[in-house]
Tab-separated table of C-alpha atoms and ligand atoms in Angstrom:
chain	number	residue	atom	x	y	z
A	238	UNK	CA	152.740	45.030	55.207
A	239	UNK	CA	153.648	42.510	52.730
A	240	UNK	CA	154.023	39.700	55.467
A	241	UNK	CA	150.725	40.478	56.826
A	242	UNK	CA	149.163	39.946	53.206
A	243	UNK	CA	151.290	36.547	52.705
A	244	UNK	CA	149.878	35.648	55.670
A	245	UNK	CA	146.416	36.209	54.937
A	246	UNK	CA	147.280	33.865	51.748
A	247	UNK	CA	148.443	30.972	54.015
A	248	UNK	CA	145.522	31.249	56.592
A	249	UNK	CA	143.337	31.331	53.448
A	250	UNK	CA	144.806	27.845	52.173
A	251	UNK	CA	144.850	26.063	55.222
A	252	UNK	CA	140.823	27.094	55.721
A	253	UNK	CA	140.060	26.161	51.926
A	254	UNK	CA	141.811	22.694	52.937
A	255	UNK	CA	140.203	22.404	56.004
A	256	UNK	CA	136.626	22.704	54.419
A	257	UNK	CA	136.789	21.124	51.144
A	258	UNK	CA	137.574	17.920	53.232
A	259	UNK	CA	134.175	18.125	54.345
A	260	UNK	CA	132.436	18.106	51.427
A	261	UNK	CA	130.384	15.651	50.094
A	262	UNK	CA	128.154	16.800	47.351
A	263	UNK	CA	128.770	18.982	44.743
A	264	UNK	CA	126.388	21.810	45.581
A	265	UNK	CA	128.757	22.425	48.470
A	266	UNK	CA	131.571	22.161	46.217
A	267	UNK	CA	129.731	24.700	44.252
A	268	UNK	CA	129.822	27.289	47.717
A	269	UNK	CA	133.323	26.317	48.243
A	270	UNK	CA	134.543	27.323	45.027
A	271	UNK	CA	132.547	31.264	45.044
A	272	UNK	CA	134.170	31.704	48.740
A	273	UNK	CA	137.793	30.680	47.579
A	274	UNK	CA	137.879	31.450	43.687
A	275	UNK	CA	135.055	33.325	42.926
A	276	UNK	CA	134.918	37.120	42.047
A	277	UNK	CA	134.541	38.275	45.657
A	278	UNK	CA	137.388	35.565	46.977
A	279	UNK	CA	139.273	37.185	49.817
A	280	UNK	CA	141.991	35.636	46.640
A	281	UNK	CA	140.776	38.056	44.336
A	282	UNK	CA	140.615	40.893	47.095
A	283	UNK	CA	144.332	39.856	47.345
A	284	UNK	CA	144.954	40.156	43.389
A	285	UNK	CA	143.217	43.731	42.688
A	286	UNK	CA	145.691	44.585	45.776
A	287	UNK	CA	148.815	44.046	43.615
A	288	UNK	CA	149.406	47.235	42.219
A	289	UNK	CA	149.554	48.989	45.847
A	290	UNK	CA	152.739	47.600	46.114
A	291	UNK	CA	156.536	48.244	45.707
A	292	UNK	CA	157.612	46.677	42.354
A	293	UNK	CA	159.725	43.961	44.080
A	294	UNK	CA	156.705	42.896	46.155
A	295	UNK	CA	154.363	43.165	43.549
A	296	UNK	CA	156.282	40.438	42.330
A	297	UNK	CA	156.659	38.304	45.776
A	298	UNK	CA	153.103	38.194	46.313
A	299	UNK	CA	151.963	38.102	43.010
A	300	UNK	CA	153.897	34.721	42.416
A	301	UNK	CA	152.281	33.651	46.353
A	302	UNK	CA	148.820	34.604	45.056
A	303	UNK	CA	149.324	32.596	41.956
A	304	UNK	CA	150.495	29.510	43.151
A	305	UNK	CA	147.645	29.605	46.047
A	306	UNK	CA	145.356	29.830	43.108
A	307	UNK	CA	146.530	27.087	41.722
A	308	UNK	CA	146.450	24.794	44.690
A	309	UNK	CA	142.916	25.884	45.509
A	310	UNK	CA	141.928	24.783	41.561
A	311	UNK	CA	143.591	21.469	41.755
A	312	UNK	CA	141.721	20.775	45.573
A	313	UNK	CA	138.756	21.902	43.801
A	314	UNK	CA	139.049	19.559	40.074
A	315	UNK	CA	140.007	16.348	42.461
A	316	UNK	CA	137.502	17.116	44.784
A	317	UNK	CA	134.722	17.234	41.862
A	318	UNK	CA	136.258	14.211	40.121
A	319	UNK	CA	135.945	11.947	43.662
A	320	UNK	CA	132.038	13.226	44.506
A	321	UNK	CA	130.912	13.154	40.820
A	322	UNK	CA	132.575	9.554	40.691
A	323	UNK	CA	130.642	8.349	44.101
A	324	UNK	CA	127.259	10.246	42.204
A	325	UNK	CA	127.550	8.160	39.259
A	326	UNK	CA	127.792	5.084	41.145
A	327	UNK	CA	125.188	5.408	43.758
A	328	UNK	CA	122.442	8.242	42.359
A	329	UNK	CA	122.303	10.380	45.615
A	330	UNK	CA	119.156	12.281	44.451
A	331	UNK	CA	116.973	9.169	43.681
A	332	UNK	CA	114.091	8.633	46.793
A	333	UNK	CA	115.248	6.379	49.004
A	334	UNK	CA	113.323	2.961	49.603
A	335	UNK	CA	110.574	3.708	52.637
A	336	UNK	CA	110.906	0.946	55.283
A	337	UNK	CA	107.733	-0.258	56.730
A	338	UNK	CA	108.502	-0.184	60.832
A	339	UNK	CA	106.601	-2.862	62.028
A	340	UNK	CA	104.110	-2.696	64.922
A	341	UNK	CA	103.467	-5.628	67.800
A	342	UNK	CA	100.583	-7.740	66.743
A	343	UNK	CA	97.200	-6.623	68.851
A	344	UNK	CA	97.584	-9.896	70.810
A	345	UNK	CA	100.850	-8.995	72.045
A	346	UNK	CA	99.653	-5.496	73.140
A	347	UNK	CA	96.825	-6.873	74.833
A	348	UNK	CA	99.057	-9.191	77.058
A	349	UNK	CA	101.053	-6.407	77.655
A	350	UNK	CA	98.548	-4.391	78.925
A	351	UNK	CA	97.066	-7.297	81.040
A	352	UNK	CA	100.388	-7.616	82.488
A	353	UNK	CA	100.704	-3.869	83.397
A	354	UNK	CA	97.590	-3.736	85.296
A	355	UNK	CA	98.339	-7.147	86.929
A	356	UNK	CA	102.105	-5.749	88.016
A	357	UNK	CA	100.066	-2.604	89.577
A	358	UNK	CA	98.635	-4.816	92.131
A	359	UNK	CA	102.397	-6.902	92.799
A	360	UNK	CA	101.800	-9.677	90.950
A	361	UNK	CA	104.787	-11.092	89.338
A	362	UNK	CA	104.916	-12.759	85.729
A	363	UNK	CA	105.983	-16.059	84.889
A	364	UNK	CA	106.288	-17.928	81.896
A	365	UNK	CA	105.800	-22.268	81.396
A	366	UNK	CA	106.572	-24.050	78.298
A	367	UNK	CA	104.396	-24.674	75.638
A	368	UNK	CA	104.699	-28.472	75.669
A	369	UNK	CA	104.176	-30.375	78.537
A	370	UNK	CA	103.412	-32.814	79.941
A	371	UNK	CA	99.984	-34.808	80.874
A	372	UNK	CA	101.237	-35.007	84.589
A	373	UNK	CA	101.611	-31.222	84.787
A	374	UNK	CA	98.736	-30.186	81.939
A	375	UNK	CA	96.154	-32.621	84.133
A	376	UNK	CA	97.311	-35.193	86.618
A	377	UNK	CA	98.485	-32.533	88.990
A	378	UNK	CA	95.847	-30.497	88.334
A	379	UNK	CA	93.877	-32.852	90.266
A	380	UNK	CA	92.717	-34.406	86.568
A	381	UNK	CA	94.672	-38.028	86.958
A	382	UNK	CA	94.187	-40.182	83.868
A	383	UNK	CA	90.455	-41.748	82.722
A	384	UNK	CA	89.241	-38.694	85.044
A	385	UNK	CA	86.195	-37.563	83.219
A	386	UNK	CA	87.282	-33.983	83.185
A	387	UNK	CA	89.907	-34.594	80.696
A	388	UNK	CA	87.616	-34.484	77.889
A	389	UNK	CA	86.572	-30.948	78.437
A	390	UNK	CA	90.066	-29.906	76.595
A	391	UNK	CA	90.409	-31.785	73.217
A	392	UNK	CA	94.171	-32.223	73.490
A	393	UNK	CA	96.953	-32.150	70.721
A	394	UNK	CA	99.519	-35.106	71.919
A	395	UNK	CA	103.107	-35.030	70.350
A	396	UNK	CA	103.498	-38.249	71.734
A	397	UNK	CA	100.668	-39.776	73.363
A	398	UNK	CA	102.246	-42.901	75.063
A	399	UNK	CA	104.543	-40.654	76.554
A	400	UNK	CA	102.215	-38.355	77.246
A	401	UNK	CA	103.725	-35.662	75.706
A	402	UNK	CA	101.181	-33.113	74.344
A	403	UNK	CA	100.886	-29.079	73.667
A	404	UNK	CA	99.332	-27.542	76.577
A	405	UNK	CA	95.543	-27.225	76.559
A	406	UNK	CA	95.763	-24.204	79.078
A	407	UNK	CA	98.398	-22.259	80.866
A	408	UNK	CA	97.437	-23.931	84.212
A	409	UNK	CA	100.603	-26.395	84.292
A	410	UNK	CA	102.689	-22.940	85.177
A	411	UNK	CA	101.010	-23.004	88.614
A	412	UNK	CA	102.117	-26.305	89.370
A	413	UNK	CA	105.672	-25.398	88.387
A	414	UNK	CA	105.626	-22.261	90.243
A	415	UNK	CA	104.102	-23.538	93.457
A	416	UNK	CA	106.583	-26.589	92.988
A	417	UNK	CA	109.889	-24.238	92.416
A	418	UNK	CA	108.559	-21.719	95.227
A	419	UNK	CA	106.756	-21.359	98.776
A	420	UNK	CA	104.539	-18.642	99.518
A	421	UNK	CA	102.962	-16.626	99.645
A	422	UNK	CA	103.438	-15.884	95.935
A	423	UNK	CA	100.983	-13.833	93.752
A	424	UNK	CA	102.171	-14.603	89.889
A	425	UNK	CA	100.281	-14.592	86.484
A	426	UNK	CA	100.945	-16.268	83.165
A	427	UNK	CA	100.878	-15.302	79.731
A	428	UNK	CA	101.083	-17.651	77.136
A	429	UNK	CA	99.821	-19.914	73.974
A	430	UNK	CA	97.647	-22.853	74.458
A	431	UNK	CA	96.666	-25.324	71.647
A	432	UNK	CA	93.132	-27.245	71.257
A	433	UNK	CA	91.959	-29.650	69.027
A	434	UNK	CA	89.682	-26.973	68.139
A	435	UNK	CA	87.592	-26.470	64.649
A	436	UNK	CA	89.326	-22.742	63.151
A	437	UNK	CA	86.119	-20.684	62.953
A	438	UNK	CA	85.023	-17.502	64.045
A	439	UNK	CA	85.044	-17.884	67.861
A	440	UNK	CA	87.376	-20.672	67.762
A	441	UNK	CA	91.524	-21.402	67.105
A	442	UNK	CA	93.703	-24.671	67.496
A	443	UNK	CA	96.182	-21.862	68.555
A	444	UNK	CA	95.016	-19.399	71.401
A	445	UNK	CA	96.336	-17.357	74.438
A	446	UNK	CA	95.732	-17.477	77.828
A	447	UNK	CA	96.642	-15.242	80.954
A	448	UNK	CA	96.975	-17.281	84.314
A	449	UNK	CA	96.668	-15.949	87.829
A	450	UNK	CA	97.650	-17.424	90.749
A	451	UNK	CA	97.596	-15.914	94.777
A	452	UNK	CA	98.709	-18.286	97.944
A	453	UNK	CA	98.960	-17.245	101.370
A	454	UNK	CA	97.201	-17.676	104.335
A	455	UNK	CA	93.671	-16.826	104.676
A	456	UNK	CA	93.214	-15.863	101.228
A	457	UNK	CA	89.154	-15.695	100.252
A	458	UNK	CA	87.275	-15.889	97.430
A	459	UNK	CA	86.573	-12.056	98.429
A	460	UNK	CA	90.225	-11.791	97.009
A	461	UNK	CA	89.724	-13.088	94.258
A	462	UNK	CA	86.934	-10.718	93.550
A	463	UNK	CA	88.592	-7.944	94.445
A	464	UNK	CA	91.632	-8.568	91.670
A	465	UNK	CA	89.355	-9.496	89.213
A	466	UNK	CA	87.160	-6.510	89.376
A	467	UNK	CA	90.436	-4.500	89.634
A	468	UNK	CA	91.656	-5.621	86.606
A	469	UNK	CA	88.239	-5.698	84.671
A	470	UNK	CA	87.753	-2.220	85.243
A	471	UNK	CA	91.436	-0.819	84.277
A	472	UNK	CA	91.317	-3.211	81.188
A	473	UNK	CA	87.953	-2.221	79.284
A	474	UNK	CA	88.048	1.710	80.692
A	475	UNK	CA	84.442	2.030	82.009
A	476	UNK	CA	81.752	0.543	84.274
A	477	UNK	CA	80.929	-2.811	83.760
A	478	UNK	CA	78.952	-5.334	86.008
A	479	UNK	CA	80.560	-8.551	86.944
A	480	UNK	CA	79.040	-11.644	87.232
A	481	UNK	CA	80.442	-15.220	89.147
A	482	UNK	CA	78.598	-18.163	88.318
A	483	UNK	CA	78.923	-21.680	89.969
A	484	UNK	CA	81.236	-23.679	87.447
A	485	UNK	CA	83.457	-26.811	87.624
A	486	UNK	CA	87.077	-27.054	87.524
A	487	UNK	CA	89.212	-30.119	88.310
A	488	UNK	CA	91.678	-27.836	90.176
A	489	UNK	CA	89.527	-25.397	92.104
A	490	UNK	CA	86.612	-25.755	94.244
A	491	UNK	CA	84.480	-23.705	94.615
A	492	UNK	CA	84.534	-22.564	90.598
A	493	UNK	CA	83.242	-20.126	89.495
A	494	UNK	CA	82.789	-18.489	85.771
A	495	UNK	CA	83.165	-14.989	85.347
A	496	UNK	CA	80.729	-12.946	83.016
A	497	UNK	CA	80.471	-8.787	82.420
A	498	UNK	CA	78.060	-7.097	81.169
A	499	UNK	CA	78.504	-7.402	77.100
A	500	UNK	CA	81.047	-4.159	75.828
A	501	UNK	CA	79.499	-3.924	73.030
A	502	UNK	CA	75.815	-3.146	73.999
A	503	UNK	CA	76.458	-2.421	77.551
A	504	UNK	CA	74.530	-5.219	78.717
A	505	UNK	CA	71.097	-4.403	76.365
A	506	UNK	CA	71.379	-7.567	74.223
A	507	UNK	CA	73.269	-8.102	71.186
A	508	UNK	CA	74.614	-11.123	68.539
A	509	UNK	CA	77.745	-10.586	70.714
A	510	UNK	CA	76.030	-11.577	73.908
A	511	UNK	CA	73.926	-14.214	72.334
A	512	UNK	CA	71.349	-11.175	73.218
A	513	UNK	CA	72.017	-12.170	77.092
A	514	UNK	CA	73.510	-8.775	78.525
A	515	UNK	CA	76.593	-10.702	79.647
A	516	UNK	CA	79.679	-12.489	78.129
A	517	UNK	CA	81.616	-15.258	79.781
A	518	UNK	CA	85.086	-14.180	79.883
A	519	UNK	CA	86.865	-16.547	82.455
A	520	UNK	CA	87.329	-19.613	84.859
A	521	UNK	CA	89.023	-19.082	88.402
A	522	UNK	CA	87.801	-20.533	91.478
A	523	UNK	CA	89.802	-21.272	94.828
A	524	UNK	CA	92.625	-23.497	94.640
A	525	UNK	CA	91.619	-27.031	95.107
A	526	UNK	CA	93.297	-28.755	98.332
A	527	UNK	CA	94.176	-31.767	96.238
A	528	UNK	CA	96.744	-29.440	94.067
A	529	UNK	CA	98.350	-27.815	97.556
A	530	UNK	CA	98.948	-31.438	98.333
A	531	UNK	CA	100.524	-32.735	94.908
A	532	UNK	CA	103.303	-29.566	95.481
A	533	UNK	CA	103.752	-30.215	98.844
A	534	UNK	CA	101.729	-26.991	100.577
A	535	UNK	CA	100.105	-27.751	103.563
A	536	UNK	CA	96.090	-26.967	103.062
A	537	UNK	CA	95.188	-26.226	105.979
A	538	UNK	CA	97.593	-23.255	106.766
A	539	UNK	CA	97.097	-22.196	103.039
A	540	UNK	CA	94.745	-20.834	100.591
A	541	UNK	CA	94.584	-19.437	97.230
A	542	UNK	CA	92.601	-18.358	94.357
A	543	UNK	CA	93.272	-18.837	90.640
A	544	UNK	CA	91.831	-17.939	87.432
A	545	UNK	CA	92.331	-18.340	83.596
A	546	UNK	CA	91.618	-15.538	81.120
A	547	UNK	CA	91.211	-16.109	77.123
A	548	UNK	CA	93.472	-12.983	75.312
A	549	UNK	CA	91.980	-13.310	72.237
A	550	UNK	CA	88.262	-12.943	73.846
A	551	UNK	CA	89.555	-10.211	75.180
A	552	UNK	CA	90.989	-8.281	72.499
A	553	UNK	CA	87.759	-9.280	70.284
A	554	UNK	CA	85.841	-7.294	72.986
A	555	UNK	CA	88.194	-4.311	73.774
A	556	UNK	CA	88.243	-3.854	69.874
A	557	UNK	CA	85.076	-5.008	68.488
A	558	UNK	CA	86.573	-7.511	66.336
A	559	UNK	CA	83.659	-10.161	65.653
A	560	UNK	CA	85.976	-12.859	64.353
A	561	UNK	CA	89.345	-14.748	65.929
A	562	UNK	CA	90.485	-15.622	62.853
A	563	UNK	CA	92.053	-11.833	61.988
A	564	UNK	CA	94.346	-12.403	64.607
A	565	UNK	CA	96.093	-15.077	62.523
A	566	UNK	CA	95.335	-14.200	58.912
A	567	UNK	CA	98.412	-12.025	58.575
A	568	UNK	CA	96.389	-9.359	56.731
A	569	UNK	CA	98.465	-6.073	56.623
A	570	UNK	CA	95.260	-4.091	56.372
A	571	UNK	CA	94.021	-5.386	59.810
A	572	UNK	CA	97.466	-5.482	61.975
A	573	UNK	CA	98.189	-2.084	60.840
A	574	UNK	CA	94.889	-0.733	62.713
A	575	UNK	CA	96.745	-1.018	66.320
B	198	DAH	N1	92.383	-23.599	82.715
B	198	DAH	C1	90.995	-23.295	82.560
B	198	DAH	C2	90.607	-23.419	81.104
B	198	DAH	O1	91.444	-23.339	80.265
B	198	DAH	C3	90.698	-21.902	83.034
B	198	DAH	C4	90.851	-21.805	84.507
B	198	DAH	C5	89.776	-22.042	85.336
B	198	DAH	C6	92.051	-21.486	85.066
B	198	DAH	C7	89.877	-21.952	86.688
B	198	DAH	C8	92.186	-21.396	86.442
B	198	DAH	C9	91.086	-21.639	87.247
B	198	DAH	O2	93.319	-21.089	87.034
B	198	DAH	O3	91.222	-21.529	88.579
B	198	DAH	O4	89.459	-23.598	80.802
């Protein structure tokens, strides 16, 4: 009987030990100290259970009890004296700072989702560098020096007699691709292009650009079509008429401009579409036979179609955003919207 109850002290200790070592504030301290030394302690049950006893094991578990007791108040005092020590120095109960998580800047999330669509259809993406040179940002673009066509992008040089210069468009990554691989090959682009551009509500020295590029054999301009009304419809999310009009392009022949029916008024007229119905929103055209030549594809076994898309048009149209400039203001109050 008396074994049983010494026992019961030992398996008592060991569980106090066991559990105080997981404490870490002083409200749980607090519960600690009612189940092991408070009134209703199994201790205390132990205690009141004294007298039940012979005299000479009154006084064996008596002197157990006590010294149990004392161990569980000495766990308990150090215990208080290390969490109220960590308290002091760091105050546990004060609100902790609230970090802002960050979101990716509307641009970003537009060329993501321009990407997505574009990987639907097996189009790979690729990415060029941001300065190049004039022989891959014109010359083999079928735009060789003093070629008229150079003026239409005002050009930022780094080093203009070594014609070193920030790219005007992301065009230069076809000729890298089609250099670097044979096709067929069906890639697109995303990236920044710089202009010598005035910063004002439609325009930015610092833009983006999404490139597309498809060679094989007996690709058409129906091809072309095809993709871009793909992707126009998954992009904007509803019916909207598309419009090619002749254009010119050093690299592609025939070009062609792409318009849709304004967003914004659904083609009734608005200070959006210059009150037109329709918005310009890119430049494509078949790939000119003078570029399959300067990478070394034969042009008369293949054909291709290309086109170059402005992101920040884009966005401005998906959103509504009637200014370019709030993609590069930094203002909190606008990023946070997307
Ligand atoms: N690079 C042209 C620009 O920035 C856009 C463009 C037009 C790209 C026709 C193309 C293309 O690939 O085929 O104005």
């Amino acid at each position: 009987m008396i074994e049983n109850n010494i026992k019961d002290v030992e398996n008592l200790l060991n569980e106090a030990r066991v559990e105080i070592e997981k404490i870490k504030n002083l409200k749980d301290l607090e519960e600690w100290r009612i189940k092991f030394l408070g009134r209703k302690s199994l201790l205390n049950e132990l205690f009141s259970k004294i007298p039940n006893f012979e005299i000479s094991d009154r006084k064996i578990l008596g002197t157990k009890l006590n010294i149990a007791k004392k161990i569980l108040n000495e766990l308990y005092e150090k215990t208080k004296e290390k969490i109220e020590k960590i308290e002091k120095k760091y105050n546990l109960s004060f609100p902790g700072k609230i970090v802002k998580i960050g979101n990716l800047h509307p641009i970003t999330k537009v060329i993501d989702e321009i990407v997505q669509i574009f990987y639907k259809l097996g189009f790979g993406v690729v990415e060029g560098p941001e300065i190049e040179t004039d022989y891959y940002n014109f010359t083999a673009l079928n735009t060789p020096e003093e070629h008229p066509a150079r003026d239409i992008w005002d050009t930022f040089y780094l080093k203009k007699e070594e014609g070193i210069l920030l790219r005007t468009h992301t065009s230069p990554v076809q000729i890298r691709v089609m250099e670097k691989y044979s096709p067929p090959l069906k890639i697109i682009s995303p990236g920044k292009c710089f202009r010598r551009d005035a910063f004002d509500s439609s325009h930015s020295p610092v833009f983006h650009q999404v490139e597309g590029l498809m060679v094989d054999r007996n690709i058409k301009f129906t091809h072309l079509k095809g993709v871009l009304s793909y992707f126009i419809k998954e992009f904007f999310k509803k019916e909207v008429k598309i419009l090619f009009l002749p254009s010119y392009f050093p690299f592609t022949e025939p070009s062609a401009e792409m318009s849709i029916s304004c967003v914004i008024c659904d083609g009734k007229g608005c200070s959006t579409c210059g009150y037109t119905g329709f918005l310009e929103i890119l430049g494509c055209g078949m790939v000119h036979p003078n570029v399959f030549r300067i990478v070394g594809y034969d042009p008369d076994v293949f054909t291709g179609f290309a086109f170059g898309m402005g992101v920040e048009r884009l966005a401005m149209l998906k959103y509504g955003i009637d200014d370019i400039r709030y993609f590069y203001l930094n203002d909190m109050k606008f990023l946070e919207q997307f």
